[in-house]
Short mmCIF file of C-alpha atoms in Angstrom, two decimals:
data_model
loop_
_atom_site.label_atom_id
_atom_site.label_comp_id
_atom_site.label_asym_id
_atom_site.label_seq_id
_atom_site.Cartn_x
_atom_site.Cartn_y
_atom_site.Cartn_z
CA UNK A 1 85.40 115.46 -23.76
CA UNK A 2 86.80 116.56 -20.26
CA UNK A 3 84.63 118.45 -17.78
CA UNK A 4 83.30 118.65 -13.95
CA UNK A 5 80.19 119.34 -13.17
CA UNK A 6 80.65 122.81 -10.87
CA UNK A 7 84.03 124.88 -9.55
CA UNK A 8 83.39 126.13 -6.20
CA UNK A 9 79.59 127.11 -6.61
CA UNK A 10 76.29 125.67 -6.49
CA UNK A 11 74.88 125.13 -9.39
CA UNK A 12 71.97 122.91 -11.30
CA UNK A 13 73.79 119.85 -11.26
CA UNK A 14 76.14 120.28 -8.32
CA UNK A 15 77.94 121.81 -5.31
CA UNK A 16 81.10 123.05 -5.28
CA UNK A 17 83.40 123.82 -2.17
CA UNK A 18 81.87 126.78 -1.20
CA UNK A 19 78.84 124.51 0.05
CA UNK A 20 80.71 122.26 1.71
CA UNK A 21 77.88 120.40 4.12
CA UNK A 22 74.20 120.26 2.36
CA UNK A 23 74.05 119.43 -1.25
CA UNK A 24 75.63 117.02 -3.45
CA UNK A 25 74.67 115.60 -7.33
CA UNK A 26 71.19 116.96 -7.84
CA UNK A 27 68.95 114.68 -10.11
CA UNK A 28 69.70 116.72 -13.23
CA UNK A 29 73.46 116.06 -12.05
CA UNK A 30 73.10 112.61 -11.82
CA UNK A 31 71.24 112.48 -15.09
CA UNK A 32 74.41 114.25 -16.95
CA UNK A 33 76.85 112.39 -14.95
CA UNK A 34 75.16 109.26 -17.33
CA UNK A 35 75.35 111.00 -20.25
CA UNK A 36 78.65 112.34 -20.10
CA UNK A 37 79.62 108.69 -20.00
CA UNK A 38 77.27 107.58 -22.68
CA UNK A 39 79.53 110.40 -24.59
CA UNK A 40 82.82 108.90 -23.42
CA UNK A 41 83.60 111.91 -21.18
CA UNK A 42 86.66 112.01 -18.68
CA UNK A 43 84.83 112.79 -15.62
CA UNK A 44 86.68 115.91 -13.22
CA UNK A 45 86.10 115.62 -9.60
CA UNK A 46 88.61 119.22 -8.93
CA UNK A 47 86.43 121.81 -6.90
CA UNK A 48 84.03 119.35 -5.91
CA UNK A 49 82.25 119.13 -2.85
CA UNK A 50 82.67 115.85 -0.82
CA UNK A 51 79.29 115.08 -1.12
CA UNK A 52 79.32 115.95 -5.18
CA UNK A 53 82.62 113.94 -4.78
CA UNK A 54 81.09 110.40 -3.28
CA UNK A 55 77.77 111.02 -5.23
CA UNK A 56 79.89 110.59 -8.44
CA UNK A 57 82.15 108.10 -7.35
CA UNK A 58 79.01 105.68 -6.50
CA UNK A 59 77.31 106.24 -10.01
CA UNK A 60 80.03 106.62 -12.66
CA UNK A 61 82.03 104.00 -14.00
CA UNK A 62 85.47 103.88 -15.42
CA UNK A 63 87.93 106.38 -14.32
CA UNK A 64 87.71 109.51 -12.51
CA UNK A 65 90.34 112.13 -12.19
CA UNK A 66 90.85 115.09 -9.90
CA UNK A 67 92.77 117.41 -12.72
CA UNK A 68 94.56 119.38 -10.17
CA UNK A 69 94.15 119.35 -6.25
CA UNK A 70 96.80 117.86 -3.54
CA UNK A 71 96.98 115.93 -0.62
CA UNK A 72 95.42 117.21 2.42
CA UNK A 73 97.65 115.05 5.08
CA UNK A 74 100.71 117.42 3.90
CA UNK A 75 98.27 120.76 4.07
CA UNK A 76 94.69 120.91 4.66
CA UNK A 77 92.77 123.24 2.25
CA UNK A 78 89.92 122.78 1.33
CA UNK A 79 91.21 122.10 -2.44
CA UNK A 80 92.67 118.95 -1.57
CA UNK A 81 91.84 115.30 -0.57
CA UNK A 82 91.91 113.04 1.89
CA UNK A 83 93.62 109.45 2.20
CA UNK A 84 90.04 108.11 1.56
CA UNK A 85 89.07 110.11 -1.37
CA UNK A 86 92.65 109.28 -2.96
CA UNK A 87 91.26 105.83 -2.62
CA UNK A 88 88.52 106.30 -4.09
CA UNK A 89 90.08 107.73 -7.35
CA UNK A 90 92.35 104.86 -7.35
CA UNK A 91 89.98 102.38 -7.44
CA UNK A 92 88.28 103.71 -10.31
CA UNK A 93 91.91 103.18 -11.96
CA UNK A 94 91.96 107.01 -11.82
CA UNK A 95 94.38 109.81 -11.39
CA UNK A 96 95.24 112.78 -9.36
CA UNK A 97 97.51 115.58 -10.76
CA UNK A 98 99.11 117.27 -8.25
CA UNK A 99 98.90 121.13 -8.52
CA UNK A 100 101.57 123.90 -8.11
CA UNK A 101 99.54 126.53 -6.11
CA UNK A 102 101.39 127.63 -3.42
CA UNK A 103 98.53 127.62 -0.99
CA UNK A 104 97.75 124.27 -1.66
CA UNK A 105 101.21 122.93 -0.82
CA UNK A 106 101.60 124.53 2.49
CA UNK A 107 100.25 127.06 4.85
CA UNK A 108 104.02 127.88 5.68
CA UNK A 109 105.32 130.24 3.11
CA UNK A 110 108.60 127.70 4.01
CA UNK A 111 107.00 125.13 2.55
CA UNK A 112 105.61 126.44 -0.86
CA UNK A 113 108.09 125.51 -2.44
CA UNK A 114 109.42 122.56 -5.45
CA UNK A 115 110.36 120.30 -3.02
CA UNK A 116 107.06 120.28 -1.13
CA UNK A 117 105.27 119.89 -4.66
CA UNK A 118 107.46 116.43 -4.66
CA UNK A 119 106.44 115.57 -1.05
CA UNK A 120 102.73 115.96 -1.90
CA UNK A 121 103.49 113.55 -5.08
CA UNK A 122 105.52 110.96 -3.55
CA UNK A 123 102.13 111.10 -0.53
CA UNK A 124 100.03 110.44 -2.91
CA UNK A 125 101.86 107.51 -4.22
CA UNK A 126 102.58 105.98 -1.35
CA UNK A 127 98.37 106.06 -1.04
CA UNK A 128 97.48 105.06 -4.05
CA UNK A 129 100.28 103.40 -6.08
CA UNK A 130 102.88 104.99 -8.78
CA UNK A 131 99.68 104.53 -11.39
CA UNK A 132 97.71 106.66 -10.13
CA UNK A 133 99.02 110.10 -9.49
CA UNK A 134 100.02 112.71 -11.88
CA UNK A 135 100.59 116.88 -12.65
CA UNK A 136 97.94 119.30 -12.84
CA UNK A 137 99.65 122.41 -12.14
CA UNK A 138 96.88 124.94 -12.59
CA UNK A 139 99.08 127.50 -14.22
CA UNK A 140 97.60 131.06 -14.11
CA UNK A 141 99.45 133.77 -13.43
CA UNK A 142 99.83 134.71 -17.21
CA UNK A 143 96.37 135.56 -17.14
CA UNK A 144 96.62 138.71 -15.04
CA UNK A 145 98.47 141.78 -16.53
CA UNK A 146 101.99 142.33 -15.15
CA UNK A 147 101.76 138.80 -13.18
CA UNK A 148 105.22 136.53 -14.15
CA UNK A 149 105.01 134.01 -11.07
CA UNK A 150 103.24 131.33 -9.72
CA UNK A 151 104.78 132.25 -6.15
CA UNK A 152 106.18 128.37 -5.94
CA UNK A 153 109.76 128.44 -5.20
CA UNK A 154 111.33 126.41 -7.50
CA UNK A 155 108.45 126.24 -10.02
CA UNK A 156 107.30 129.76 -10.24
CA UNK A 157 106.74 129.21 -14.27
CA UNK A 158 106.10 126.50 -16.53
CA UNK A 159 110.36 127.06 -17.33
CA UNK A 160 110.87 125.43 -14.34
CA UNK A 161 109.00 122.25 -14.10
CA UNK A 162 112.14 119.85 -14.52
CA UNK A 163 112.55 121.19 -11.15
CA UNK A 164 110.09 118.66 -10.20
CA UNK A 165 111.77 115.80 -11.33
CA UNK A 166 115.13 116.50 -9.49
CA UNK A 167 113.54 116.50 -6.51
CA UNK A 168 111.50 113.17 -7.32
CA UNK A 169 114.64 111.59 -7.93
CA UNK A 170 115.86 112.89 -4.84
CA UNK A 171 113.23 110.91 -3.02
CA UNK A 172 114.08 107.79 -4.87
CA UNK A 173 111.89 107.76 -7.96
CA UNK A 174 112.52 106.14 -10.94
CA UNK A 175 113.08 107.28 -14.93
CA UNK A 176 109.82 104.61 -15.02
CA UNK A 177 107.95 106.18 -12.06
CA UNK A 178 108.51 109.73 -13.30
CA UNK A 179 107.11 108.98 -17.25
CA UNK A 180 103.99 107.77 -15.42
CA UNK A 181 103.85 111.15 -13.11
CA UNK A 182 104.51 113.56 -16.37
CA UNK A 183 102.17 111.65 -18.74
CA UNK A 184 101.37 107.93 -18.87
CA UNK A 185 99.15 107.86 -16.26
CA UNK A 186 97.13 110.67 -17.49
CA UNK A 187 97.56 109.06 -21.18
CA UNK A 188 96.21 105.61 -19.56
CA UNK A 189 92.95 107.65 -18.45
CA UNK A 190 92.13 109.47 -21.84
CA UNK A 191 92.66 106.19 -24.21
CA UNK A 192 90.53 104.64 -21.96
CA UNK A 193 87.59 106.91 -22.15
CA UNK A 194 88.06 108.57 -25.25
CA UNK A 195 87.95 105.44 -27.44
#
């Protein structure tokens, strides 16, 4: 009931990041885009391209989330979005989760860090409101043998997430704002679509 249509390839129905420039949502793309909300499918715009990205955003309805990705006016990979494109999810009463890859927060090792994480969050708020931005931290390192960190000072495993709300309380957020950021905004999404 959750899916995106590519990660970072090209495929039948979609480009991913690694063509950034010359394809978007191909017909058959378009054509499961529909059906996927026919199906009451949450819709996952992560690892698109930005021409996937505006293709789907003009012919879906309903909300659209980008499961994990960040803000690219506090570090610009190609992984994360633009003002405008956090717009754009907003206005389809979506959400963002903000992700815990240290490459994504920062391109200053300084900087890849828990507090950074909550800079990128509290961004993306002051974008697109307190209802529209969430976690997706994109947890892997457990996957690869003798791996124990995700390299984010301050969050380096999933033990350390309450990290995350210190430091959003640090920047003035409230019990309120942060139940939306760990879950009720995300929650508002799925009991919308999965019905």
């Amino acid at each position: 009931r959750h899916a995106g249509l590519t990660w970072n390839e090209e495929n039948n129905y979609a480009s991913g990041l690694d063509n950034p420039n010359t394809r978007g949502l191909t017909e058959q793309g378009k054509l499961v885009i529909k059906k996927m909300q026919e199906l009451g499918m949450i819709i996952d715009l992560a690892h698109a391209n930005a021409i996937t990205f505006n293709d789907v955003i003009a012919l879906a309805n309903g909300p659209i989330i980008i499961s994990h990705g960040n803000t690219k006016a506090l570090c610009n990979h190609r992984r994360n979005y633009t003002d405008e494109q956090l717009l754009q999810i907003k206005e389809t009463n979506g959400v963002i989760g903000i992700c815990g890859i240290e490459v994504f927060l920062s391109e200053d090792p300084a900087k890849q860090n828990v507090a950074h994480l909550a800079a990128h969050i509290d961004h993306a708020v002051k974008v697109m409101g307190i209802d529209h931005v969430g976690l997706g931290f994109d947890f892997c390192y457990y996957l690869y043998p003798g791996v124990t960190s995700n390299n984010v000072e301050g969050l380096r495993s999933i033990a350390d997430v309450g990290n995350i709300f210190i430091e959003l309380k640090k920047l003035g957020f409230s019990n309120q704002d942060i139940e939306k950021i760990k879950h009720l905004n995300f929650e508002r999404v799925i009991q919308t679509i999965l019905k």
